[in-house]
N, CA, C and O atoms as a Tinker XYZ file with bonds, in Angstrom:
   496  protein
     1  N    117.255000  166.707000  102.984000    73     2
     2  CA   117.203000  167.303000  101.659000    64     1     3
     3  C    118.323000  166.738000  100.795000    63     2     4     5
     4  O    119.364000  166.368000  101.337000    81     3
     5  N    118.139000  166.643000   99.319000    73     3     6
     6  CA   118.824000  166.051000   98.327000    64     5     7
     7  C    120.076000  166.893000   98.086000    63     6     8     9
     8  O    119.831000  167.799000   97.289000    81     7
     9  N    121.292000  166.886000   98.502000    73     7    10
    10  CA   122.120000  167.371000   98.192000    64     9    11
    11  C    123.501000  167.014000   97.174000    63    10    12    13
    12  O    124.264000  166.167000   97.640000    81    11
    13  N    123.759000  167.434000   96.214000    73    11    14
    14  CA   124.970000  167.274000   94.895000    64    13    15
    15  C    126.115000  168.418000   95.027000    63    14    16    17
    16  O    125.952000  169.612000   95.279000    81    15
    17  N    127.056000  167.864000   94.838000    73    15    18
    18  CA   128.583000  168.837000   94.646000    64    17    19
    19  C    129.437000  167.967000   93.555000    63    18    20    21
    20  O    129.885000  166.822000   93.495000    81    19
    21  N    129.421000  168.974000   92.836000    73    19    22
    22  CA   130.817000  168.702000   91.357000    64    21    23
    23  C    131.957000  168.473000   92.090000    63    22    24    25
    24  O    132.099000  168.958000   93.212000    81    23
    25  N    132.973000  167.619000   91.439000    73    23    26
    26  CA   134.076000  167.744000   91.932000    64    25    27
    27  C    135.270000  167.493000   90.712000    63    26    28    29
    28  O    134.937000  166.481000   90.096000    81    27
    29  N    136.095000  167.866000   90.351000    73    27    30
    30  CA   137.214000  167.454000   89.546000    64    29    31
    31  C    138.018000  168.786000   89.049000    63    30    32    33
    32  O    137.732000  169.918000   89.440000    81    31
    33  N    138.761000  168.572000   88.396000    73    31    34
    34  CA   139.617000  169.572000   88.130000    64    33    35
    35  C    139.332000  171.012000   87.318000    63    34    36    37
    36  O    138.596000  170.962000   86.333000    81    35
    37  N    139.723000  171.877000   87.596000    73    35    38
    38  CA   138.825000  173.141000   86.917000    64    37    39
    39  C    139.290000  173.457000   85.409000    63    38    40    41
    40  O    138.552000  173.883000   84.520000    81    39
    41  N    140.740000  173.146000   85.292000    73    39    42
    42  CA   141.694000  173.506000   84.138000    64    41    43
    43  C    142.074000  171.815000   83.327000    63    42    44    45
    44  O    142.679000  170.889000   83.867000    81    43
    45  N    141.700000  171.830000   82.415000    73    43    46
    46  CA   142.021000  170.834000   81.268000    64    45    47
    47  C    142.381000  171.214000   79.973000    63    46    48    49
    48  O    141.891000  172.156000   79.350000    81    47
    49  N    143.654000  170.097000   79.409000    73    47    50
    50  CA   144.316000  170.901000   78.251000    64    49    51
    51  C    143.109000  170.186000   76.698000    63    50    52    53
    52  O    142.314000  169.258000   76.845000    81    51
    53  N    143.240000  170.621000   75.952000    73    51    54
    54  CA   142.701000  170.226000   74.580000    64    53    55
    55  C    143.401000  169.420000   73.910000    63    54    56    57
    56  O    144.564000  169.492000   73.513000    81    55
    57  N    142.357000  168.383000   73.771000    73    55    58
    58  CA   142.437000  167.293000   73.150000    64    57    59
    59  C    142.244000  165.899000   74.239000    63    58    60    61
    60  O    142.050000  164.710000   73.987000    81    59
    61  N    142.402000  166.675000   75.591000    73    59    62
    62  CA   142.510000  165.093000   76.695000    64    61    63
    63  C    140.980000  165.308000   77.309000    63    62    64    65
    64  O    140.241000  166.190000   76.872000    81    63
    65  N    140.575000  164.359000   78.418000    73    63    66
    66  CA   139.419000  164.182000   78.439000    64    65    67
    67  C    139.066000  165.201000   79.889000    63    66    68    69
    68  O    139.954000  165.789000   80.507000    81    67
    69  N    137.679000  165.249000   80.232000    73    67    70
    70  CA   137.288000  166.086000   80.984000    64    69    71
    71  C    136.385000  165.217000   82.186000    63    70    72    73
    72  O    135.281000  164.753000   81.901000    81    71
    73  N    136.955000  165.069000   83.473000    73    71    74
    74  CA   136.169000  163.706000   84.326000    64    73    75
    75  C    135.911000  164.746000   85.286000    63    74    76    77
    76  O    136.783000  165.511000   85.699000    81    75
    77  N    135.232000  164.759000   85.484000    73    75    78
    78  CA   133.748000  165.034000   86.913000    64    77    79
    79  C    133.143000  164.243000   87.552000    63    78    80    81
    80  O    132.696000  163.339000   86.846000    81    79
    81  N    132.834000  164.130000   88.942000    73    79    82
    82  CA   132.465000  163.822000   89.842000    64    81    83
    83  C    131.848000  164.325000   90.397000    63    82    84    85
    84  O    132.256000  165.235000   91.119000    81    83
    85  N    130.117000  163.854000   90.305000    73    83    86
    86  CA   128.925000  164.323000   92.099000    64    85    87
    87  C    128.931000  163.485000   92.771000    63    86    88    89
    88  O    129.085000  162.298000   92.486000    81    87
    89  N    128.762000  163.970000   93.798000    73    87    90
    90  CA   128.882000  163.313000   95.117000    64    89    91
    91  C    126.999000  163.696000   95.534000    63    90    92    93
    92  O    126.569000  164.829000   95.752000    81    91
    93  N    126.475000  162.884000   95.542000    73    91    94
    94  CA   124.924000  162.498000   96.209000    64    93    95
    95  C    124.929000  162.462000   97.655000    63    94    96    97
    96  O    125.671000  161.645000   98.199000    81    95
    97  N    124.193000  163.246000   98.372000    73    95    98
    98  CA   123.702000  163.045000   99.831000    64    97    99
    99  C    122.263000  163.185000  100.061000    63    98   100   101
   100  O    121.686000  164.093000   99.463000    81    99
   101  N    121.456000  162.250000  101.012000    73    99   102
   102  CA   120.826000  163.257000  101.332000    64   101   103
   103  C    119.348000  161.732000  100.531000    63   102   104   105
   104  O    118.224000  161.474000  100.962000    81   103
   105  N    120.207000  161.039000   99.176000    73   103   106
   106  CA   119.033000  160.159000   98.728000    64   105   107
   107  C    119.967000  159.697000   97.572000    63   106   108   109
   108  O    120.829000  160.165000   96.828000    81   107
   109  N    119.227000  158.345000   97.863000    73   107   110
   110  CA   120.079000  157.634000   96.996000    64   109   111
   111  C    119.697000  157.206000   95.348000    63   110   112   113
   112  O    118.704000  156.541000   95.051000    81   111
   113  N    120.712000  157.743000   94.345000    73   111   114
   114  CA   120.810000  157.388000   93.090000    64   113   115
   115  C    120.233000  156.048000   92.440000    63   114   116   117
   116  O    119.838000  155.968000   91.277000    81   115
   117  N    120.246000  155.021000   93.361000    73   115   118
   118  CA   119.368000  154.169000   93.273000    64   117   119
   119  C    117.965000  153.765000   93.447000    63   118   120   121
   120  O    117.461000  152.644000   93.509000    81   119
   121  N    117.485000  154.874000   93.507000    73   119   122
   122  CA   115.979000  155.623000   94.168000    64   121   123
   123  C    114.835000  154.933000   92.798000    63   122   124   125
   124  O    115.160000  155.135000   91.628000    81   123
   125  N    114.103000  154.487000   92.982000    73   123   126
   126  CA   113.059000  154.182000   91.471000    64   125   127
   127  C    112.802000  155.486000   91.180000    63   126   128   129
   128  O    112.412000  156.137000   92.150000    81   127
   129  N    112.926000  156.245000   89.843000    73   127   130
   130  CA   112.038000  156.497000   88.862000    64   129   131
   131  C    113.130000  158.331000   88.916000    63   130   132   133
   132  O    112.704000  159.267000   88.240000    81   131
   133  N    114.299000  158.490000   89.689000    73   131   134
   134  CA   114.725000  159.295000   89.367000    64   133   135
   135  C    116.221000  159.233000   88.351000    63   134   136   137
   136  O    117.053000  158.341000   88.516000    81   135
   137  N    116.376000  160.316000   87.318000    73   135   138
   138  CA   117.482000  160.640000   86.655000    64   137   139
   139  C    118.332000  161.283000   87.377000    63   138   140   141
   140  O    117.995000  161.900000   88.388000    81   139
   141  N    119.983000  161.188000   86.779000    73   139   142
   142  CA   121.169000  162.194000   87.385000    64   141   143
   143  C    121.712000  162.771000   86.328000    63   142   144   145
   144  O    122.251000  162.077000   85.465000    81   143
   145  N    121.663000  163.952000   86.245000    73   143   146
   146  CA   122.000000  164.569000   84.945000    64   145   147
   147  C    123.153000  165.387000   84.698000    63   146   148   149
   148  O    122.963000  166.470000   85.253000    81   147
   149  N    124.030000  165.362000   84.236000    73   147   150
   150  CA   125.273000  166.519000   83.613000    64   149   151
   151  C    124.446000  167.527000   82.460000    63   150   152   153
   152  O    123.824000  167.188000   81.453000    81   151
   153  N    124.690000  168.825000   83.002000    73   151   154
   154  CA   124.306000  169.979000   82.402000    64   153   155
   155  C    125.365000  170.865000   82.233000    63   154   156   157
   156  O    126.158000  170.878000   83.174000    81   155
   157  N    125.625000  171.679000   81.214000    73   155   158
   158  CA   126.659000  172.868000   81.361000    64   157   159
   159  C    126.025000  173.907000   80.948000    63   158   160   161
   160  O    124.942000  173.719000   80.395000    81   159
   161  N    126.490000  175.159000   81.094000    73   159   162
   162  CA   126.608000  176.439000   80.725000    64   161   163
   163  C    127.781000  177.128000   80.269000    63   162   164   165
   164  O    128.485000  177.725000   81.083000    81   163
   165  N    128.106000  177.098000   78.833000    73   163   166
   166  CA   128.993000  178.053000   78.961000    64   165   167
   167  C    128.667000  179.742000   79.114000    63   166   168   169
   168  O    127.579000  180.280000   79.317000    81   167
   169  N    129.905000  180.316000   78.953000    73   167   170
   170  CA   129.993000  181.911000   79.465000    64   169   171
   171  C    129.144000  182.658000   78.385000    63   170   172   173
   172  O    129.260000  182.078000   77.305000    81   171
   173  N    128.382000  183.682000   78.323000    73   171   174
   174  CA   127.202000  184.001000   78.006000    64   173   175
   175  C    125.954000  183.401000   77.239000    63   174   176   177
   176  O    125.121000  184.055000   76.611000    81   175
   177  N    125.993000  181.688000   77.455000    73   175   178
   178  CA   125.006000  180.628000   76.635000    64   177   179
   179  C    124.151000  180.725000   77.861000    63   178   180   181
   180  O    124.162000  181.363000   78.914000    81   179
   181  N    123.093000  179.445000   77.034000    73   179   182
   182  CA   122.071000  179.109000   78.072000    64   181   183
   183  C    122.640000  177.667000   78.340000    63   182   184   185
   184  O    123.643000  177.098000   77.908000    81   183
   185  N    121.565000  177.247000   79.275000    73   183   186
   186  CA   122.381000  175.587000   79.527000    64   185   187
   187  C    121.807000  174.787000   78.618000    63   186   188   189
   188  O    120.762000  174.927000   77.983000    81   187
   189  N    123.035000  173.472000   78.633000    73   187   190
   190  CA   123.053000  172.515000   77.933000    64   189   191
   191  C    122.750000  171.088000   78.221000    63   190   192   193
   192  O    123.803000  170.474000   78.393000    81   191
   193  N    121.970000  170.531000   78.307000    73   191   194
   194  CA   121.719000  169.024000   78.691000    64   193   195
   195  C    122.714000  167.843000   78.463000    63   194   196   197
   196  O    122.589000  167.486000   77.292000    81   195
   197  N    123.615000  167.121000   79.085000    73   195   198
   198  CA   124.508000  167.173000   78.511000    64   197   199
   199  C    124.240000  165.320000   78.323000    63   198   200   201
   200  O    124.652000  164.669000   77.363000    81   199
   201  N    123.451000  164.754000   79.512000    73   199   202
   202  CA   123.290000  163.578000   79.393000    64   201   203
   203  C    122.904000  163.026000   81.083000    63   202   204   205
   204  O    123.188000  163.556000   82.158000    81   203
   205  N    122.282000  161.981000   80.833000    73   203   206
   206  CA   122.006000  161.298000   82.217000    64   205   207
   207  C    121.964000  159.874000   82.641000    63   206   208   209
   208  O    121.746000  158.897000   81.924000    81   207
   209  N    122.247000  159.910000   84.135000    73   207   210
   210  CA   122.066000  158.296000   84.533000    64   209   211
   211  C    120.615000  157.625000   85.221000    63   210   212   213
   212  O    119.908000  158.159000   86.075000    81   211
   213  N    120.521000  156.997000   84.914000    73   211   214
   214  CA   118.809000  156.720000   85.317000    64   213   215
   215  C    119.226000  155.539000   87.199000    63   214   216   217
   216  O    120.164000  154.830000   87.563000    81   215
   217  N    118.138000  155.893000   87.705000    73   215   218
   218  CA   118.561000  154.944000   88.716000    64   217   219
   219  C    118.342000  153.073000   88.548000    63   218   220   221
   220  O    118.475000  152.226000   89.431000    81   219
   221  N    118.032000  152.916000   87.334000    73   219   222
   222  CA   118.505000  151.783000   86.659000    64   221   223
   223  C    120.315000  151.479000   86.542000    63   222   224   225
   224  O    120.756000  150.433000   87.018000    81   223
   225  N    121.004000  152.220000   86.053000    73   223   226
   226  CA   122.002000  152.258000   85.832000    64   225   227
   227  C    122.031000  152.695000   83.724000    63   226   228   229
   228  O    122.993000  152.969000   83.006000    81   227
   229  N    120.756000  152.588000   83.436000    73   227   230
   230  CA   121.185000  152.895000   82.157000    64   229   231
   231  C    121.279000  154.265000   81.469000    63   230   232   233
   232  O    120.407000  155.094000   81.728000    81   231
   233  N    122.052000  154.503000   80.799000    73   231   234
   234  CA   122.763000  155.684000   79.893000    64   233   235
   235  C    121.533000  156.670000   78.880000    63   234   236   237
   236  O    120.547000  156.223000   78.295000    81   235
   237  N    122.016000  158.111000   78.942000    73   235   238
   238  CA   121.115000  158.488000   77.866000    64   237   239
   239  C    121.636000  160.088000   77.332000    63   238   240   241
   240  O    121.670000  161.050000   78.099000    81   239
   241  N    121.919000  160.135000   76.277000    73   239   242
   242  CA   123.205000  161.362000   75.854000    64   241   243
   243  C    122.431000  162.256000   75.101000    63   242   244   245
   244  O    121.275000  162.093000   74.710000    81   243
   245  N    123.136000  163.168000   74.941000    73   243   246
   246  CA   122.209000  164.389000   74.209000    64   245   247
   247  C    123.057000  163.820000   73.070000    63   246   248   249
   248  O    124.228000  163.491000   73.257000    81   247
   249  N    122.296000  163.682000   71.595000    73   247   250
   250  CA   122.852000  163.581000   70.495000    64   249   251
   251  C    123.693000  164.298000   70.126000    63   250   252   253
   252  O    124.515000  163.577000   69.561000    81   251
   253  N    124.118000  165.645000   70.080000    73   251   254
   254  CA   125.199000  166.456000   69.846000    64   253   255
   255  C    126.379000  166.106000   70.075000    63   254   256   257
   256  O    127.320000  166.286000   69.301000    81   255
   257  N    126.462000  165.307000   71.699000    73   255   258
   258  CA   127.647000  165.013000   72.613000    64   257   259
   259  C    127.836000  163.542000   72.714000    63   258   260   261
   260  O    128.799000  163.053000   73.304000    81   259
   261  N    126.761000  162.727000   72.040000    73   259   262
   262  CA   126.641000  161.212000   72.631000    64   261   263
   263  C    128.631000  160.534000   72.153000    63   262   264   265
   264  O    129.182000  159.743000   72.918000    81   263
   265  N    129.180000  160.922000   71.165000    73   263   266
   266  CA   130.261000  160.659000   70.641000    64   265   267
   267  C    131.143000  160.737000   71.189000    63   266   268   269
   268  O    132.134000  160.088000   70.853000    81   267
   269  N    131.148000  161.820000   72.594000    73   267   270
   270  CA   132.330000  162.197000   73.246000    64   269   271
   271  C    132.037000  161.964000   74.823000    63   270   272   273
   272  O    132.691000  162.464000   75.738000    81   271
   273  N    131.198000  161.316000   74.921000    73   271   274
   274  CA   130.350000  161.511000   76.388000    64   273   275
   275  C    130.066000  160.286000   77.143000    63   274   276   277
   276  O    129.356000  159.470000   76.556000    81   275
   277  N    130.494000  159.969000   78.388000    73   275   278
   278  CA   130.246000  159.173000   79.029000    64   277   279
   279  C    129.744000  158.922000   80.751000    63   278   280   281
   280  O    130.564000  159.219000   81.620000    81   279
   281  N    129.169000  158.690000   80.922000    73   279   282
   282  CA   128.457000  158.656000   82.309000    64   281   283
   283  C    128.398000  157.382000   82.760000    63   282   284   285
   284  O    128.190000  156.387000   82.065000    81   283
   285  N    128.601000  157.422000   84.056000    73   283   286
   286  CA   129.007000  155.837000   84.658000    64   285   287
   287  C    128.707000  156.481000   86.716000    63   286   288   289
   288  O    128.871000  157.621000   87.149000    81   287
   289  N    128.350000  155.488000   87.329000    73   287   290
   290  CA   127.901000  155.679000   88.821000    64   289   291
   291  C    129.277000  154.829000   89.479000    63   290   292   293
   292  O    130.280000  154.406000   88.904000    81   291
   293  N    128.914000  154.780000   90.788000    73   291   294
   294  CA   129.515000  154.164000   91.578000    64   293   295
   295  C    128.489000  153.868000   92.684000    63   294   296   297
   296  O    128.495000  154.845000   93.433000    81   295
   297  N    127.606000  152.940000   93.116000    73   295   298
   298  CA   126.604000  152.792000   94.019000    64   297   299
   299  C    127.342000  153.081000   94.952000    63   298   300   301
   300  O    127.280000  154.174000   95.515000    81   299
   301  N    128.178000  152.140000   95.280000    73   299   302
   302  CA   129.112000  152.106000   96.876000    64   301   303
   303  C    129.304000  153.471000   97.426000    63   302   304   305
   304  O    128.924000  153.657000   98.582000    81   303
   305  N    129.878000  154.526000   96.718000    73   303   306
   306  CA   129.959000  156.072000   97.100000    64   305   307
   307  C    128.870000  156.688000   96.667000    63   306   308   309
   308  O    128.851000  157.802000   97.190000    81   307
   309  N    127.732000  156.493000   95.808000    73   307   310
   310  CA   126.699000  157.322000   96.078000    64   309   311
   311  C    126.926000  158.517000   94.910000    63   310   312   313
   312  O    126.334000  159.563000   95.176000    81   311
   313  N    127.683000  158.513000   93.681000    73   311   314
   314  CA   128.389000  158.974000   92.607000    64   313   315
   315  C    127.937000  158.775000   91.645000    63   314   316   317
   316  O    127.354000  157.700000   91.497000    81   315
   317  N    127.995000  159.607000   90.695000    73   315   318
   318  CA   127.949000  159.186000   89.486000    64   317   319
   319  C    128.732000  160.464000   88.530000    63   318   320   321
   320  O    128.638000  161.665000   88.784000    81   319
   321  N    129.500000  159.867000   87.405000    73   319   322
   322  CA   130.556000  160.448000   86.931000    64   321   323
   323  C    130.755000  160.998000   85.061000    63   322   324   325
   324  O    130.798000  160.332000   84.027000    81   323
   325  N    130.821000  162.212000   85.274000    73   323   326
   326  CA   131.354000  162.609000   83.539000    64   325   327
   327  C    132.469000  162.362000   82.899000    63   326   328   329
   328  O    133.465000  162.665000   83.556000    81   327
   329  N    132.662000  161.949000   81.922000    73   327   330
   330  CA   133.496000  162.290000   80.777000    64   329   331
   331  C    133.382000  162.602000   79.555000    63   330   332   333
   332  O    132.386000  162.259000   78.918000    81   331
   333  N    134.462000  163.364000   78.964000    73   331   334
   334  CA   133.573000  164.560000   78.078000    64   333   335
   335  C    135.040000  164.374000   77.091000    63   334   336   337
   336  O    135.839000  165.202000   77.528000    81   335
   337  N    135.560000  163.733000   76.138000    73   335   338
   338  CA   136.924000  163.417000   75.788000    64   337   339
   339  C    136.973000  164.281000   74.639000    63   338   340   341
   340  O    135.985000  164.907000   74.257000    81   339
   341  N    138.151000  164.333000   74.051000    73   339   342
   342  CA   138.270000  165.326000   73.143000    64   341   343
   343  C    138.211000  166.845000   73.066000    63   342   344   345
   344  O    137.762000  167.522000   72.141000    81   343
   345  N    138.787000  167.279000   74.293000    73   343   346
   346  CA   137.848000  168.785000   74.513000    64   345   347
   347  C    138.681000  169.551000   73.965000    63   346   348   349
   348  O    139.887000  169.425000   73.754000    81   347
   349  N    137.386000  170.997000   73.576000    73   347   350
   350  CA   138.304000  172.130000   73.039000    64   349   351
   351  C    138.266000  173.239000   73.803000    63   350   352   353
   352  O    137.976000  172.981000   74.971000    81   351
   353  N    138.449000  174.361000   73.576000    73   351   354
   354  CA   137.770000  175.546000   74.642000    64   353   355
   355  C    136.173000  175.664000   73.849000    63   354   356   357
   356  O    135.449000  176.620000   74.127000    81   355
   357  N    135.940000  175.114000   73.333000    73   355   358
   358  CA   134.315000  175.352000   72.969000    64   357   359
   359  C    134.037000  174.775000   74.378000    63   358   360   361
   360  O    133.252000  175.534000   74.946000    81   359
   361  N    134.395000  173.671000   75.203000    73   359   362
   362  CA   133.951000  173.128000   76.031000    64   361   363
   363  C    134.054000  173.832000   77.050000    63   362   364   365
   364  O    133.390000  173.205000   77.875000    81   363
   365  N    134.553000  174.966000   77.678000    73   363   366
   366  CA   134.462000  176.006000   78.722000    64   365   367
   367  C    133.309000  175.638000   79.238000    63   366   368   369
   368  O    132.370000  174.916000   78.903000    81   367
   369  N    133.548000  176.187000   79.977000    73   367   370
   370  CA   131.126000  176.117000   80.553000    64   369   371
   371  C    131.460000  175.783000   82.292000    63   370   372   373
   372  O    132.278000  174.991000   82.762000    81   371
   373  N    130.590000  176.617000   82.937000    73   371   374
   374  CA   130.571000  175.633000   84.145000    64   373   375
   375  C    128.907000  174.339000   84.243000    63   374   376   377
   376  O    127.760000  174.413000   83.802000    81   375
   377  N    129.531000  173.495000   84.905000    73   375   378
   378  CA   129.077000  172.114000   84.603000    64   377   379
   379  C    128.385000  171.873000   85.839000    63   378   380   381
   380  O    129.098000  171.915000   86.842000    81   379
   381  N    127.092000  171.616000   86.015000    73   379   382
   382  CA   126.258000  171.530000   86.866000    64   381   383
   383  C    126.379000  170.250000   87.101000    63   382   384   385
   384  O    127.430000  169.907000   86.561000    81   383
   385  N    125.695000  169.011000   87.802000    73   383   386
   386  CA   124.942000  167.920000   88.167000    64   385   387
   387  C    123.397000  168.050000   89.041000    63   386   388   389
   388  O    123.234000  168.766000   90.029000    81   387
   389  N    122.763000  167.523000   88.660000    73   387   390
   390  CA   121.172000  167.595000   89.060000    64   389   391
   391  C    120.385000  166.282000   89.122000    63   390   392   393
   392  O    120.876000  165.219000   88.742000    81   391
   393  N    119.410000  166.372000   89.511000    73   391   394
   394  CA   118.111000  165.268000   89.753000    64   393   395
   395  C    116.968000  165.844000   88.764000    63   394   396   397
   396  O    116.689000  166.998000   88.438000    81   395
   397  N    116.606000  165.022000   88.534000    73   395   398
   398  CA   115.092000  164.916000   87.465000    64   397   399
   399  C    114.376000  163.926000   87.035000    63   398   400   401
   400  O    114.969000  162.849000   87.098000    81   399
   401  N    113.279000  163.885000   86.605000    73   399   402
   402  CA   112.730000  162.672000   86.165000    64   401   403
   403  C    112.743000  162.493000   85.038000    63   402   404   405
   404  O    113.305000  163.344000   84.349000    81   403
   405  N    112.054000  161.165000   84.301000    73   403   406
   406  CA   112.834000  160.654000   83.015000    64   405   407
   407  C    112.150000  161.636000   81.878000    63   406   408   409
   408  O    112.253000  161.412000   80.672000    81   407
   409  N    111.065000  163.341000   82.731000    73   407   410
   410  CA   111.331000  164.092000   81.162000    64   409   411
   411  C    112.527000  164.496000   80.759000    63   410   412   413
   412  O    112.644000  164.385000   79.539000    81   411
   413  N    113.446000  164.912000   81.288000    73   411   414
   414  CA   114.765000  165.082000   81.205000    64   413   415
   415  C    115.868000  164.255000   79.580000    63   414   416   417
   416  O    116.774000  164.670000   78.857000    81   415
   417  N    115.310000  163.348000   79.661000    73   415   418
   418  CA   115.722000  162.888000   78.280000    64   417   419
   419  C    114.869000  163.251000   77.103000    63   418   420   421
   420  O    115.223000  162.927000   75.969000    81   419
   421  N    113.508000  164.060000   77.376000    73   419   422
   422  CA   112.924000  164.376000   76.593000    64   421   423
   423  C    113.260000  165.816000   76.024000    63   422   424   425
   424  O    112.882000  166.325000   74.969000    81   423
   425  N    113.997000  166.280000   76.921000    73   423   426
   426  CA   114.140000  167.999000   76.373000    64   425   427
   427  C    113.955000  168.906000   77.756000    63   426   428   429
   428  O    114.447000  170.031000   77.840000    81   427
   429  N    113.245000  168.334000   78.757000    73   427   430
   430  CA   112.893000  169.460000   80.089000    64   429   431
   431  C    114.219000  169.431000   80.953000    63   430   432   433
   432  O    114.933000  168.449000   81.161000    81   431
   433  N    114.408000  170.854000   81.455000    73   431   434
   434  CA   115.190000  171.327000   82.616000    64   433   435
   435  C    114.750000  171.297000   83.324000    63   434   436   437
   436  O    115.412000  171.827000   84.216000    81   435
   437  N    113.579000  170.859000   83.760000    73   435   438
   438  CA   113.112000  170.877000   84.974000    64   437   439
   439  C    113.568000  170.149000   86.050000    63   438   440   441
   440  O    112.674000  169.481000   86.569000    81   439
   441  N    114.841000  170.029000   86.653000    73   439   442
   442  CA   114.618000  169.574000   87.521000    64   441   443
   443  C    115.106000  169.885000   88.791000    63   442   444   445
   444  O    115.843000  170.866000   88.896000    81   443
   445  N    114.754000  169.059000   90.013000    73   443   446
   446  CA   114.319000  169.889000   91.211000    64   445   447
   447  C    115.534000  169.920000   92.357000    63   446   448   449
   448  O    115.417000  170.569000   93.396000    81   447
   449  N    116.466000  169.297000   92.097000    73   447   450
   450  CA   118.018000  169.700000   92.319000    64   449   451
   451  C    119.038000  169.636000   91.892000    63   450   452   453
   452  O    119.395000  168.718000   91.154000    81   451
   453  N    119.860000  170.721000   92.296000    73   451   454
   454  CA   121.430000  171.115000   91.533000    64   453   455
   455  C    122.277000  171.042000   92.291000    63   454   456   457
   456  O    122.023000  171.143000   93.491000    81   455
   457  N    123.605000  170.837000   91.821000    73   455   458
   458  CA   124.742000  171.102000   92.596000    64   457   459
   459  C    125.095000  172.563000   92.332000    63   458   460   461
   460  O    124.556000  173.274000   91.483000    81   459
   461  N    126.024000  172.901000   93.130000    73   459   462
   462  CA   126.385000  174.713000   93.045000    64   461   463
   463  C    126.892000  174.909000   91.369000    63   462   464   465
   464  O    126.832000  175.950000   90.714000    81   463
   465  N    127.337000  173.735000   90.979000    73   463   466
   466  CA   128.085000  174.076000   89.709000    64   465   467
   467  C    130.074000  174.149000   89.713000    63   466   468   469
   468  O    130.646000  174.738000   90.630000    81   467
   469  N    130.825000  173.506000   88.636000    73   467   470
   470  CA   131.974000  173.808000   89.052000    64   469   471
   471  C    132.484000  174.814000   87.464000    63   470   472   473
   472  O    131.764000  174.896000   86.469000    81   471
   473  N    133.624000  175.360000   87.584000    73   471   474
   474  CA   134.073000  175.535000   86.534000    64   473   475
   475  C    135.125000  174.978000   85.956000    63   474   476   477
   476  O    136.000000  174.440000   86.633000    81   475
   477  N    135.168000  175.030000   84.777000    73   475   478
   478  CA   135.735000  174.300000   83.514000    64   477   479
   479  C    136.700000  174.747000   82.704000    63   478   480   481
   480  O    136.500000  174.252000   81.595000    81   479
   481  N    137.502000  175.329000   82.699000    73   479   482
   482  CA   137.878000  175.956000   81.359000    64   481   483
   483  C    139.285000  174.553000   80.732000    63   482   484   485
   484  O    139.937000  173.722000   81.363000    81   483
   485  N    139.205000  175.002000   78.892000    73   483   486
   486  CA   139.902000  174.364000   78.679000    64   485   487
   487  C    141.168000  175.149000   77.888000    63   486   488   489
   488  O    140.973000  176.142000   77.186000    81   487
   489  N    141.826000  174.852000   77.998000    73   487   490
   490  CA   143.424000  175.931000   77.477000    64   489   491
   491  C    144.602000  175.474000   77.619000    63   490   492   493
   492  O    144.836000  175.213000   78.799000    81   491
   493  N    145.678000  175.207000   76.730000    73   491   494
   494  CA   146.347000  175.077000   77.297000    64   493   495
   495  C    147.699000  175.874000   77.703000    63   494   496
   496  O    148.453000  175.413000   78.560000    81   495
């Protein structure tokens, strides 16, 4: 089974950047025809699409965030990684990573695995 875990720091100050790390088991990111996606939730929102990596290697951002947002893999570890620069506490949220297919850049949540989720807050 496809398994994802967030990893990076929970507390970040405002104004510096915000880096995350999933860790993939289980199937590899280089797989044809699947997406890797950064999602958040902040504290009483719904979730947010935040952007994804295709197993091409190419990029695809939610317009809201494309300005501050960056996603990048690592084949060798089986990774693929957020950055989210400029943050404020608007950016609170805990921050999922998931699998999906390329509706996912269209607008759907659908997809069919998650990591547990980490949390985020920003403050300083």
């Amino acid at each position: 089974q496809v398994q994802l875990q967030e990893s990076g720091p929970g507390l970040v100050k405002p104004s510096q950047t915000l880096s995350l790390t999933c860790t993939v088991s289980g199937g590899s990111i280089t797989t044809n025809y699947y997406y890797w996606s950064w999602i958040r939730q902040p504290p009483g929102k719904g979730l947010e699409w935040m952007g994804a990596i295709a197993y091409s290697g190419s990029t695809y951002y939610s317009p809201s965030l494309k300005s501050r947002t960056s996603i990048s893999r690592d084949t060798s570890k089986n990774q693929f990684t957020l950055q989210l620069s400029s943050v404020t506490p608007e950016d609170t949220a805990v921050y999922y990573c998931a699998r999906g297919g390329p509706e996912v850049v269209a607008g759907s949540l659908d997809l069919d695995y998650w990591g547990q989720g980490t949390q985020v807050t920003v403050s300083s």
